[in-house]
Amino acid sequence: MEGERLASQARSSGLPAGGATGESPGVDAPLLGSSGSSALLQAEVLDLDEDEDDLEVFSKDASLMDMNSFSPMMPTSPLSMINQVKFEDEPDLKDLFITVDEPESHVTTIETFITYRIITKTSRGEFDSSEFEVRRRYQDFLWLKGKLEEAHPTLIIPPLPEKFIVKGMVERFNDDFIETRRKALQKFLNRIADHPTLTFNEDFKVFLTAQAWELSSHKKQGPGLLSRMGQTVRAVALSMRGVKSRPEEFMEMNNFIEIFSQKINLIDKISQRIYKEEREYSDEMKEYGPIHVLWSASEEDLVDSLRGVARCLDQCCKATEKRMSGLSEALLPAVHEYVLYSEMVMGVMKRRDQIQAELDSKVEALTYKKADTDLLIEEIGKLEDKVECANNALKADWERWKHNMQNDIKSAFTDMAEENIHYYEQCLATWESFLASQTDLHMEETSEDKPESH
Amino acid sequence: MEQAPRDPERQLQPAPLEPLGHPDAGLQAAVSEEAEGARDEGSGEGTMTENNFWLKKIEINVSEAEKRTGRNAMNMQETYTAYLIETRSVEHTDGQSVLTDSLWRRYSEFELLRNYLLVYYPHIVVPPLPEKRAEFVWHKLSADNMDPDFVERRRIGLENFLLRVASHPILCRDKIFYLFLTQEGNWKETVNETGFQLKADSRLKALNATFRVKNPDKRFTELKHYSDELQSVISHLLRVRARVADRLYGVYKVHGNYGRVFSEWSAIEKEMGDGLQSAGHHMDVYASSIDDILEDEEHYADQLKEYLFYAEALRAVCRKHELMQYDLEMAAQDLASKKQQCEELATGTVRTFSLKGMTTKLFGQETPEQREARIKVLEEQISEGEQQLKSKNLEGREFVKNAWADIERFKEQKNRDLKEALISYAVMQISMCKKGIQVWTNAKECFSKM
C-alpha cells in the first residue's frame, strides 16, 4: 500500500524532535502554545498590560452556600459528577469536582475576550465552603500554569489548549473553537485536581475560589518579572551542560518522549485529516440520496427501489455525522492533549537538566577553586538536595504520567473503534432491510409474471 | 411479435443472458435465483419459448483483449485494442458447449455494426455500446483508453452489447450481425456494400423536423421527455457517485497512515507495543479494502451508464418518428396545395394569393389550352401524391406500431435491469459494511489489549 500524501509530507519536512513548535509548511499544524519559560514570559508581559477589573466574577452569596441547599441547575451529588468528568485515579477518593462551562463574551474598548464559569464542589476541610463559582479568562489559566511550573519545576503540569489556532480561523472566537477550548480547560483543571501533589497547591485553590479582585491582588504577590527573566537567560546557558551529564534513566525518558512526541503529532494530524475527509464524504452523501428521489419521479415501476435506496443513503449519511461527532468528542481532543502534553514533558526534562547543570557548574567551580570553597561546598550541598528532589519528583510523576497516557490512548482508540463498528452496524441494518423489502417484492412480482409470457 | 420468414442459415438462437455487466455472479447468487429464472424467461420476450424447436443455443463471450499496432487509413502507426469474440453452440441435451467461431474485432467495428443496425432498424431501441472514452472518472481511475482497468470494463461492456443484440427477437436475425460473429475478414466491406450510410437520415433534416412537426404521436413526445429526464438524472447520479467514491477512498486510505505510525510507536512501548502493532496491521487491512470495494462499484456505474446511453437510443427512435411524421405532413401539405391550385384553375377563382395569379392579372390570362394542360399535370401529380401519402401513412402507422412494441419490451427490460442493479448495489454496501465491522472489531480487540 503506497504511502499517502499526508504522512509522507510530514516525514519529508521532518518533524522536530525537540520542544519547538511543530510547524512545517503546507501541513496543518496548530501554533503550539506556551511551553517552557520563554513563551510563559510572553504571556506574563501581556498580563501586566491588562486591566483586571473588567473580569466578571459571579460569586454566590455565602448564605446560599449551604450544605443542604439544592441548586436546580447543577447536579449536587458527587456521584453524578463522576459521570461528567473523566479522571485518572481512583474514583472513590475523589473529593474535588470541577466543571468549566458557560463561555461568555466580554467587549471592552481595548479588547474582546471570553470568560468561563468554573464551578467547584468539594468536601475538603481546607476549603471554606463546599461549592464555589467563579469566572476566569484564558489569561488566568496561563497564570495558574505558570505558578504551578514555578513551584514544581520537575512535575509534569497538564497542558493548556493553544492560544490561537492559526490555520482555518475566520473569526477569533467561533463556536467550535470556544467549545474545544472549554473542554480542554475543564480537562486541565481536573488533571490538576487529580494530581497527588498539585491538587494541594495554594495558587490552585485561589484560582478556584477567589473573586476577581482577590485574584488580581494575589497575582501581584508572586516573584517579579525581572527575576524570572533572569532565570530564563541562565537556563538557556545551562541546558546544554545538563544534557551531557544526564543519568541513564533520564536518557531513556528523553528518548522515549522524543519519539513519542513525533508519533503523537503524526497521529494528531492523521486524526484531524480523517475528520476532514469524513466531513467531505458526508457533504457529498447529502446530495446522493436526493438524486434517487428525483429519479423516482419519472419512473413508475422503480419508485419503491429508488426511494428505498435514497432512504438508505440518507441513513448512512446521518450515521457518518454521528461517527464524526464521536471522533471529535473523544479521539481528537485526547490525542491533541497528548501532543501538548509531550511538549510539557520535554520542557520538564529540560528544567531537570538545568537544575542538574547548576549543580554541575558549582562542582566544576569547586574543582578549579574559582571561588570561596566553603561557600561553594554549602551551595553544592543545597543543590545536591535540590537535584535529588527534582529527580525523584520527576521519576514518580513520569511513571504516573506514562500510566495515564496508556490508559487514555487505549480508551480513545477503543472509542474510535466502537464508533466505527456502530457506524457500520447502522449502515448494514438499513441496507439489509432495503434488500429484504426488494427481494420480497421481487419474489411476488416474478410469481405474478410467470403465467404471462409475451 | 414479428415472424420473419426463417432462413436457417441466418438463424440464431437468443443467447442465455448472463448477469449483465456484473462479473461477480457469486454476489448475485444468493439474492437473485428467482430473478434469474424470471429473466431467462422474459429475456427473449417469448423467443425462448418460440425457439424451443431449435436444438442449439449459443453463447457469446468477449473473452480477451489484446493490444495491437497497425497502420490506419492514413498509413500512420497506431495502437489499438482488439477483442476476442468466441461463439459457442450449446447442445440442448447435455449442456456441453462447442466452440464454433472465434475472431478478433476492434471497437470501431462494433461502432460500424451498431450504426448499421441503427439505419436498418429505426423502430428498434438499439442497445448502446460502452463509452468510447472514460467519463465520470474520479481521481483514481485513469481516463486513458489503454488503461487495463478501462479495457477490462470495456470488454465486459462489449460482451454485454453482443448479448443484448443476440437476445433481441428481431436484431438477432440480422445477417450482418451473424457475419460480425463469424466472418472476420471482409466483414467491413460487406457492411459498407449494403449502402447503409446512404440510407441514413441527415442530422440536419432530423433537427429541422423536431421543430416543425405539428401532430406527433403524443406517446413519442412523452417518451422523448422521459429520455431527456433519464439522461439528465443518470448523469447527475454518476457524477455524484464519482465524488462520493473519491471521498470514501480518502477516508479509507488516510487510516492506512495509522498503521505505519503505530508500528513505529510500538518500538518504544513495552506494554502497549503488541497491541499497537497488531492494531496497525488492521488499519492497513482497512485502508487497502477500499480498492476492491470501489472496483465493484465501477461495475454498478457501468450498469447505470448503459441506460444513460440507452436514453440516446430511445431519442433516436423518437426522432425517426418525428421525421416520418414531418415527411407525412409535408406531403399532405403539398398535396393540399396542389389540389387547391387545381381547383382554382378549374373554377377560375383565385382564392389564395399566388405570384402566378398576380402576373396573370397584370399580363393577361393564359389561353384555355394552356390552362387545361396545367390542370392535367396537376391532376397527375395529385394522383401520385395521394398514392404516396397513402403509403407514407401506412409506413408511419407500421412504424409506430412496431416501434411501440419494442419500446414496451425495452421498458420491461429496463425496469428489470435497473431494479437488479439497485439490489446489487445494496449487496455491495452490505458486503462493505460487514468488512468494516470485522476490521474494526479486530482493531478494537487489539486496542483493548494494550
CSV table of N, CA, C and O in Angstrom, one decimal, chain B residues 255-295:
chain,number,residue,atom,x,y,z
B,255,HIS,N,-6.6,6.3,6.9
B,255,HIS,CA,-6.5,5.3,8.1
B,255,HIS,C,-5.2,4.5,7.9
B,255,HIS,O,-4.7,4.0,8.9
B,256,GLY,N,-4.8,4.2,6.7
B,256,GLY,CA,-3.6,3.4,6.5
B,256,GLY,C,-2.4,4.1,7.1
B,256,GLY,O,-1.5,3.4,7.5
B,257,ASN,N,-2.4,5.4,7.3
B,257,ASN,CA,-1.3,6.0,7.9
B,257,ASN,C,-1.1,5.6,9.3
B,257,ASN,O,0.0,5.6,9.9
B,258,TYR,N,-2.2,5.3,10.0
B,258,TYR,CA,-2.1,4.9,11.4
B,258,TYR,C,-1.2,3.7,11.5
B,258,TYR,O,-0.4,3.5,12.4
B,259,GLY,N,-1.4,2.8,10.5
B,259,GLY,CA,-0.6,1.5,10.5
B,259,GLY,C,0.9,1.8,10.7
B,259,GLY,O,1.5,1.2,11.5
B,260,ARG,N,1.4,2.7,9.8
B,260,ARG,CA,2.8,2.9,9.8
B,260,ARG,C,3.2,3.5,11.2
B,260,ARG,O,4.2,3.1,11.8
B,261,VAL,N,2.5,4.5,11.6
B,261,VAL,CA,2.8,5.3,12.8
B,261,VAL,C,2.7,4.4,14.0
B,261,VAL,O,3.6,4.4,14.9
B,262,PHE,N,1.7,3.6,14.1
B,262,PHE,CA,1.5,2.7,15.2
B,262,PHE,C,2.7,1.7,15.3
B,262,PHE,O,3.3,1.4,16.4
B,263,SER,N,3.1,1.2,14.2
B,263,SER,CA,4.2,0.3,14.1
B,263,SER,C,5.5,1.0,14.6
B,263,SER,O,6.2,0.4,15.4
B,264,GLU,N,5.8,2.2,14.2
B,264,GLU,CA,7.0,2.9,14.7
B,264,GLU,C,6.9,3.2,16.2
B,264,GLU,O,7.8,3.1,16.9
B,265,TRP,N,5.7,3.5,16.6
B,265,TRP,CA,5.5,3.9,18.0
B,265,TRP,C,5.6,2.6,18.9
B,265,TRP,O,6.2,2.7,20.0
B,266,SER,N,5.2,1.5,18.4
B,266,SER,CA,5.2,0.3,19.2
B,266,SER,C,6.6,-0.1,19.6
B,266,SER,O,6.9,-0.8,20.6
B,267,ALA,N,7.6,0.4,18.8
B,267,ALA,CA,9.0,0.1,19.1
B,267,ALA,C,9.4,0.6,20.5
B,267,ALA,O,10.3,0.0,21.1
B,268,ILE,N,8.9,1.7,20.9
B,268,ILE,CA,9.3,2.3,22.2
B,268,ILE,C,8.4,1.9,23.4
B,268,ILE,O,8.7,2.2,24.5
B,269,GLU,N,7.3,1.2,23.1
B,269,GLU,CA,6.4,0.9,24.1
B,269,GLU,C,6.6,-0.6,24.6
B,269,GLU,O,6.6,-1.5,23.7
B,270,LYS,N,6.6,-0.8,25.9
B,270,LYS,CA,6.8,-2.1,26.4
B,270,LYS,C,5.4,-2.8,26.5
B,270,LYS,O,5.2,-3.8,25.8
B,271,GLU,N,4.5,-2.2,27.3
B,271,GLU,CA,3.2,-2.9,27.4
B,271,GLU,C,2.3,-2.7,26.2
B,271,GLU,O,1.6,-3.6,25.9
B,272,MET,N,2.3,-1.5,25.7
B,272,MET,CA,1.4,-1.2,24.6
B,272,MET,C,1.8,-1.7,23.3
B,272,MET,O,1.0,-1.8,22.3
B,273,GLY,N,3.1,-2.1,23.2
B,273,GLY,CA,3.7,-2.4,21.9
B,273,GLY,C,2.9,-3.4,21.0
B,273,GLY,O,2.6,-3.1,19.9
B,274,ASP,N,2.6,-4.5,21.6
B,274,ASP,CA,2.0,-5.5,20.8
B,274,ASP,C,0.6,-5.1,20.3
B,274,ASP,O,0.3,-5.3,19.1
B,275,GLY,N,-0.2,-4.5,21.2
B,275,GLY,CA,-1.5,-4.1,20.8
B,275,GLY,C,-1.4,-3.0,19.7
B,275,GLY,O,-2.2,-3.1,18.7
B,276,LEU,N,-0.5,-2.1,19.8
B,276,LEU,CA,-0.4,-1.1,18.8
B,276,LEU,C,0.0,-1.7,17.4
B,276,LEU,O,-0.6,-1.3,16.4
B,277,GLN,N,0.9,-2.6,17.5
B,277,GLN,CA,1.4,-3.2,16.3
B,277,GLN,C,0.3,-3.9,15.5
B,277,GLN,O,0.1,-3.7,14.3
B,278,SER,N,-0.4,-4.7,16.3
B,278,SER,CA,-1.5,-5.5,15.6
B,278,SER,C,-2.7,-4.6,15.2
B,278,SER,O,-3.3,-4.9,14.1
B,279,ALA,N,-2.9,-3.6,16.0
B,279,ALA,CA,-4.0,-2.7,15.6
B,279,ALA,C,-3.6,-2.0,14.3
B,279,ALA,O,-4.4,-1.8,13.4
B,280,GLY,N,-2.3,-1.6,14.2
B,280,GLY,CA,-1.8,-1.0,13.0
B,280,GLY,C,-2.0,-1.9,11.8
B,280,GLY,O,-2.4,-1.4,10.7
B,281,HIS,N,-1.8,-3.2,11.9
B,281,HIS,CA,-2.0,-4.1,10.8
B,281,HIS,C,-3.4,-4.0,10.4
B,281,HIS,O,-3.7,-4.0,9.2
B,282,HIS,N,-4.4,-4.0,11.3
B,282,HIS,CA,-5.8,-3.9,10.9
B,282,HIS,C,-6.1,-2.7,10.2
B,282,HIS,O,-7.0,-2.6,9.3
B,283,MET,N,-5.5,-1.6,10.6
B,283,MET,CA,-5.7,-0.3,9.9
B,283,MET,C,-5.2,-0.4,8.4
B,283,MET,O,-5.8,0.1,7.5
B,284,ASP,N,-4.1,-1.1,8.2
B,284,ASP,CA,-3.6,-1.3,6.8
B,284,ASP,C,-4.7,-2.2,6.0
B,284,ASP,O,-4.9,-1.8,4.9
B,285,VAL,N,-5.2,-3.2,6.7
B,285,VAL,CA,-6.2,-4.0,6.0
B,285,VAL,C,-7.4,-3.2,5.6
B,285,VAL,O,-7.9,-3.2,4.5
B,286,TYR,N,-7.8,-2.3,6.6
B,286,TYR,CA,-9.0,-1.5,6.3
B,286,TYR,C,-8.7,-0.6,5.1
B,286,TYR,O,-9.5,-0.5,4.2
B,287,ALA,N,-7.5,0.1,5.1
B,287,ALA,CA,-7.2,1.0,4.1
B,287,ALA,C,-7.1,0.4,2.7
B,287,ALA,O,-7.6,0.9,1.7
B,288,SER,N,-6.6,-0.9,2.7
B,288,SER,CA,-6.5,-1.5,1.3
B,288,SER,C,-7.8,-2.1,0.9
B,288,SER,O,-8.0,-2.4,-0.3
B,289,SER,N,-8.8,-2.3,1.8
B,289,SER,CA,-10.0,-2.9,1.4
B,289,SER,C,-10.8,-2.1,0.4
B,289,SER,O,-11.7,-2.6,-0.3
B,290,ILE,N,-10.6,-0.8,0.4
B,290,ILE,CA,-11.4,0.1,-0.4
B,290,ILE,C,-11.2,-0.1,-1.9
B,290,ILE,O,-12.1,0.2,-2.7
B,291,ASP,N,-10.0,-0.6,-2.3
B,291,ASP,CA,-9.7,-0.8,-3.7
B,291,ASP,C,-10.7,-1.8,-4.3
B,291,ASP,O,-11.3,-1.5,-5.4
B,292,ASP,N,-10.9,-2.9,-3.7
B,292,ASP,CA,-11.9,-3.9,-4.3
B,292,ASP,C,-13.3,-3.3,-4.2
B,292,ASP,O,-14.1,-3.5,-5.1
B,293,ILE,N,-13.6,-2.7,-3.1
B,293,ILE,CA,-15.0,-2.2,-3.0
B,293,ILE,C,-15.3,-1.2,-4.1
B,293,ILE,O,-16.4,-1.3,-4.7
B,294,LEU,N,-14.4,-0.3,-4.4
B,294,LEU,CA,-14.7,0.7,-5.5
B,294,LEU,C,-14.6,0.1,-6.8
B,294,LEU,O,-15.3,0.5,-7.8
B,295,GLU,N,-13.8,-1.0,-7.0
B,295,GLU,CA,-13.8,-1.7,-8.3
B,295,GLU,C,-15.2,-2.3,-8.6
B,295,GLU,O,-15.7,-2.2,-9.7
